[in-house]
Short mmCIF file of C-alpha atoms in Angstrom, two decimals:
data_model
loop_
_atom_site.label_atom_id
_atom_site.label_comp_id
_atom_site.label_asym_id
_atom_site.label_seq_id
_atom_site.Cartn_x
_atom_site.Cartn_y
_atom_site.Cartn_z
CA GLY A 1 2.01 -2.84 8.91
CA ILE A 2 3.74 0.28 11.02
CA PHE A 3 2.73 1.76 13.95
CA GLU A 4 3.68 4.31 16.55
CA THR A 5 2.74 4.45 20.48
CA LEU A 6 2.67 7.77 22.07
CA HIS A 7 2.49 8.92 25.74
CA VAL A 8 -0.60 11.03 26.15
CA VAL A 9 -0.38 13.64 29.03
CA ARG A 10 -2.94 16.23 29.76
CA GLY A 11 -4.97 15.20 26.61
CA ALA A 12 -2.11 15.70 24.20
CA PRO A 13 0.19 13.18 22.77
CA VAL A 14 4.08 13.87 23.72
CA ALA A 15 6.40 14.53 21.03
CA TRP A 16 3.81 14.23 18.24
CA GLU A 17 5.66 15.69 15.39
CA LEU A 18 8.62 13.31 15.99
CA HIS A 19 6.55 10.23 16.04
CA LEU A 20 4.71 11.51 12.88
CA ASP A 21 8.17 11.82 11.21
CA ARG A 22 9.01 8.22 12.08
CA LEU A 23 5.56 6.96 11.02
CA GLU A 24 5.84 8.85 7.61
CA ALA A 25 9.44 7.51 7.25
CA SER A 26 8.29 4.08 7.92
CA ALA A 27 5.43 4.37 5.53
CA ARG A 28 7.88 5.47 2.59
CA PHE A 29 10.17 2.47 3.65
CA ALA A 30 7.22 0.07 3.44
CA ARG A 31 5.90 1.59 0.30
CA LEU A 32 2.65 2.08 2.25
CA VAL A 33 0.42 5.18 1.56
CA LEU A 34 -0.78 6.72 4.70
CA PRO A 35 -4.55 7.07 4.17
CA LEU A 36 -4.70 10.19 6.60
CA ASP A 37 -2.36 13.26 6.40
CA ARG A 38 -0.86 14.64 9.58
CA GLU A 39 -4.09 16.69 10.15
CA GLY A 40 -6.17 13.64 9.81
CA LEU A 41 -4.09 11.65 12.17
CA ALA A 42 -4.10 14.74 14.72
CA SER A 43 -7.77 14.70 14.45
CA LEU A 44 -8.20 10.88 15.13
CA ALA A 45 -5.89 11.35 18.09
CA ALA A 46 -7.79 14.23 19.47
CA GLU A 47 -10.96 12.32 19.09
CA LEU A 48 -9.93 9.32 20.69
CA CYS A 49 -8.50 11.58 23.74
CA ALA A 50 -11.87 13.42 23.80
CA ARG A 51 -14.06 10.36 23.62
CA ASN A 52 -11.96 8.67 26.67
CA GLY A 53 -12.30 11.96 29.07
CA LEU A 54 -8.52 12.98 28.41
CA ALA A 55 -9.06 16.85 28.37
CA PRO A 56 -6.17 19.31 28.57
CA ASP A 57 -6.79 19.30 32.20
CA ALA A 58 -7.01 15.60 32.69
CA ARG A 59 -4.84 14.03 35.43
CA GLU A 60 -4.82 10.43 33.78
CA GLU A 61 -2.07 9.29 31.31
CA ALA A 62 -2.53 7.15 28.38
CA ALA A 63 -0.81 5.30 25.58
CA LEU A 64 -2.15 6.08 22.16
CA ARG A 65 -1.19 3.37 19.38
CA LEU A 66 -1.62 4.29 15.82
CA THR A 67 -1.46 1.29 13.50
CA ILE A 68 -1.56 1.33 9.49
CA THR A 69 -1.80 -1.74 7.48
CA ARG A 70 -2.21 -2.45 3.76
CA GLY A 71 -5.69 -3.12 4.32
CA ALA A 72 -7.92 -6.27 3.63
CA GLY A 73 -5.67 -7.20 0.61
CA GLY A 74 -6.42 -7.13 -3.16
CA GLY A 75 -6.20 -3.41 -3.69
CA HIS A 76 -8.24 -2.29 -0.79
CA ALA A 77 -7.41 0.78 0.95
CA PRO A 78 -4.92 0.91 3.89
CA THR A 79 -6.57 0.52 7.33
CA VAL A 80 -5.89 3.02 10.14
CA VAL A 81 -6.42 1.58 13.64
CA GLY A 82 -6.12 3.94 16.53
CA PHE A 83 -6.79 2.83 20.19
CA LEU A 84 -6.07 4.51 23.75
CA ARG A 85 -5.44 2.84 26.87
CA ALA A 86 -4.79 4.04 30.21
CA ILE A 87 -1.46 3.57 31.68
CA PRO A 88 -1.80 1.14 34.62
CA PRO A 89 -0.80 2.22 38.16
CA GLY A 90 1.93 -0.48 38.16
CA HIS A 91 3.47 1.02 35.02
CA ARG A 92 3.50 4.57 36.55
CA ALA A 93 4.96 3.18 39.67
CA LYS A 94 8.26 2.49 37.90
CA ARG A 95 8.95 6.29 37.90
CA ASP A 96 9.25 6.03 41.61
CA ARG A 97 10.59 2.51 42.21
CA GLY A 98 12.79 2.24 39.33
CA VAL A 99 12.99 -0.76 36.87
CA ASP A 100 14.67 -4.20 36.94
CA LEU A 101 16.67 -4.34 33.70
CA TRP A 102 17.49 -7.67 32.01
CA THR A 103 19.83 -7.80 28.78
CA LEU A 104 18.08 -10.12 26.34
CA PRO A 105 19.99 -12.86 24.98
CA PHE A 106 19.72 -11.91 21.36
CA ARG A 107 21.22 -9.02 19.68
CA ARG A 108 19.82 -6.26 17.48
CA ASN A 109 21.71 -5.30 14.29
CA GLU A 110 21.43 -1.38 14.73
CA ASP A 111 22.58 -1.07 11.04
CA ALA A 112 19.82 -2.95 9.61
CA GLU A 113 17.29 -0.82 7.77
CA LEU A 114 14.31 -2.48 9.64
CA ALA A 115 15.61 -1.48 12.83
CA ARG A 116 14.80 2.04 12.25
CA HIS A 117 11.02 1.41 11.75
CA LYS A 118 8.11 0.36 14.07
CA THR A 119 6.62 -2.46 12.23
CA THR A 120 4.06 -4.82 13.31
CA SER A 121 6.73 -7.62 12.61
CA TYR A 122 7.54 -7.53 16.48
CA LEU A 123 8.69 -11.03 17.24
CA ALA A 124 11.77 -9.90 19.15
CA SER A 125 9.78 -7.67 21.49
CA ALA A 126 7.12 -10.20 22.11
CA LEU A 127 9.64 -12.87 22.70
CA GLY A 128 11.55 -10.52 25.00
CA GLN A 129 8.56 -9.99 26.99
CA GLU A 130 7.99 -13.49 27.43
CA LEU A 131 11.35 -14.18 28.56
CA LEU A 132 10.96 -11.43 31.23
CA ARG A 133 7.95 -13.24 32.46
CA GLU A 134 10.11 -16.48 32.85
CA ARG A 135 12.95 -14.74 34.66
CA SER A 136 11.08 -12.16 36.93
CA ARG A 137 8.16 -11.75 38.89
CA THR A 138 8.14 -8.20 39.42
CA ILE A 139 5.94 -5.87 37.32
CA THR A 140 8.86 -3.43 36.92
CA ALA A 141 11.07 -5.87 34.67
CA GLU A 142 12.11 -4.52 31.38
CA GLY A 143 14.28 -6.14 28.84
CA LEU A 144 17.14 -4.38 26.95
CA PHE A 145 18.02 -4.88 23.28
CA VAL A 146 21.75 -4.40 23.01
CA GLY A 147 23.45 -3.78 19.31
CA THR A 148 26.02 -5.84 17.86
CA ASP A 149 28.37 -3.27 18.99
CA GLY A 150 27.40 -3.59 22.71
CA ALA A 151 25.45 -0.25 22.76
CA VAL A 152 21.89 -0.26 24.45
CA LEU A 153 19.20 0.38 21.74
CA GLU A 154 15.71 0.22 23.47
CA GLY A 155 13.72 -1.70 25.82
CA THR A 156 11.02 -4.27 24.91
CA ALA A 157 8.35 -1.85 25.69
CA SER A 158 10.20 1.39 26.28
CA ASN A 159 12.76 3.99 25.26
CA VAL A 160 16.03 4.29 27.10
CA ALA A 161 17.53 7.68 28.17
CA ILE A 162 20.46 8.18 30.43
CA VAL A 163 21.04 11.30 32.33
CA VAL A 164 24.77 12.30 32.91
CA GLY A 165 25.43 15.26 34.81
CA ASP A 166 23.05 17.94 33.08
CA ARG A 167 23.15 16.15 29.65
CA LEU A 168 20.37 13.58 28.38
CA LEU A 169 21.53 11.02 26.29
#
């Protein structure tokens, strides 16, 4: 299967089009037919937000996860699972307190085709999160995946951005 996880602010997913671009690219790569078009996925996301009280004026933030699998097998239609969960206060506190970063002991091949897609084969992230639980007792710990060239690629449960002067990298 494939998935995208989106940050929801004021009742709307952030960077929706970019996430859908990657979801569609991952579906093509996995030879998976998306059972909903962009409009259908947008309707699903809007319904999940509305049913959970996340209106455009909502102060709460959430994480929206869309997962698409091949279905039950044997020629069945693909399955779409959408769920929304509140962003816990401890996670939001990371913005104020910062994050304890750990470099994970295994490298990612940034040139591998699978590295460009969000698939449900997420053993490396799951293992990275377990290692963090063993190493750190803080809720603000995050593991960094480093490429074979030494470049920071992403976290186990986050994206990585760096501000240098007035530039966002």
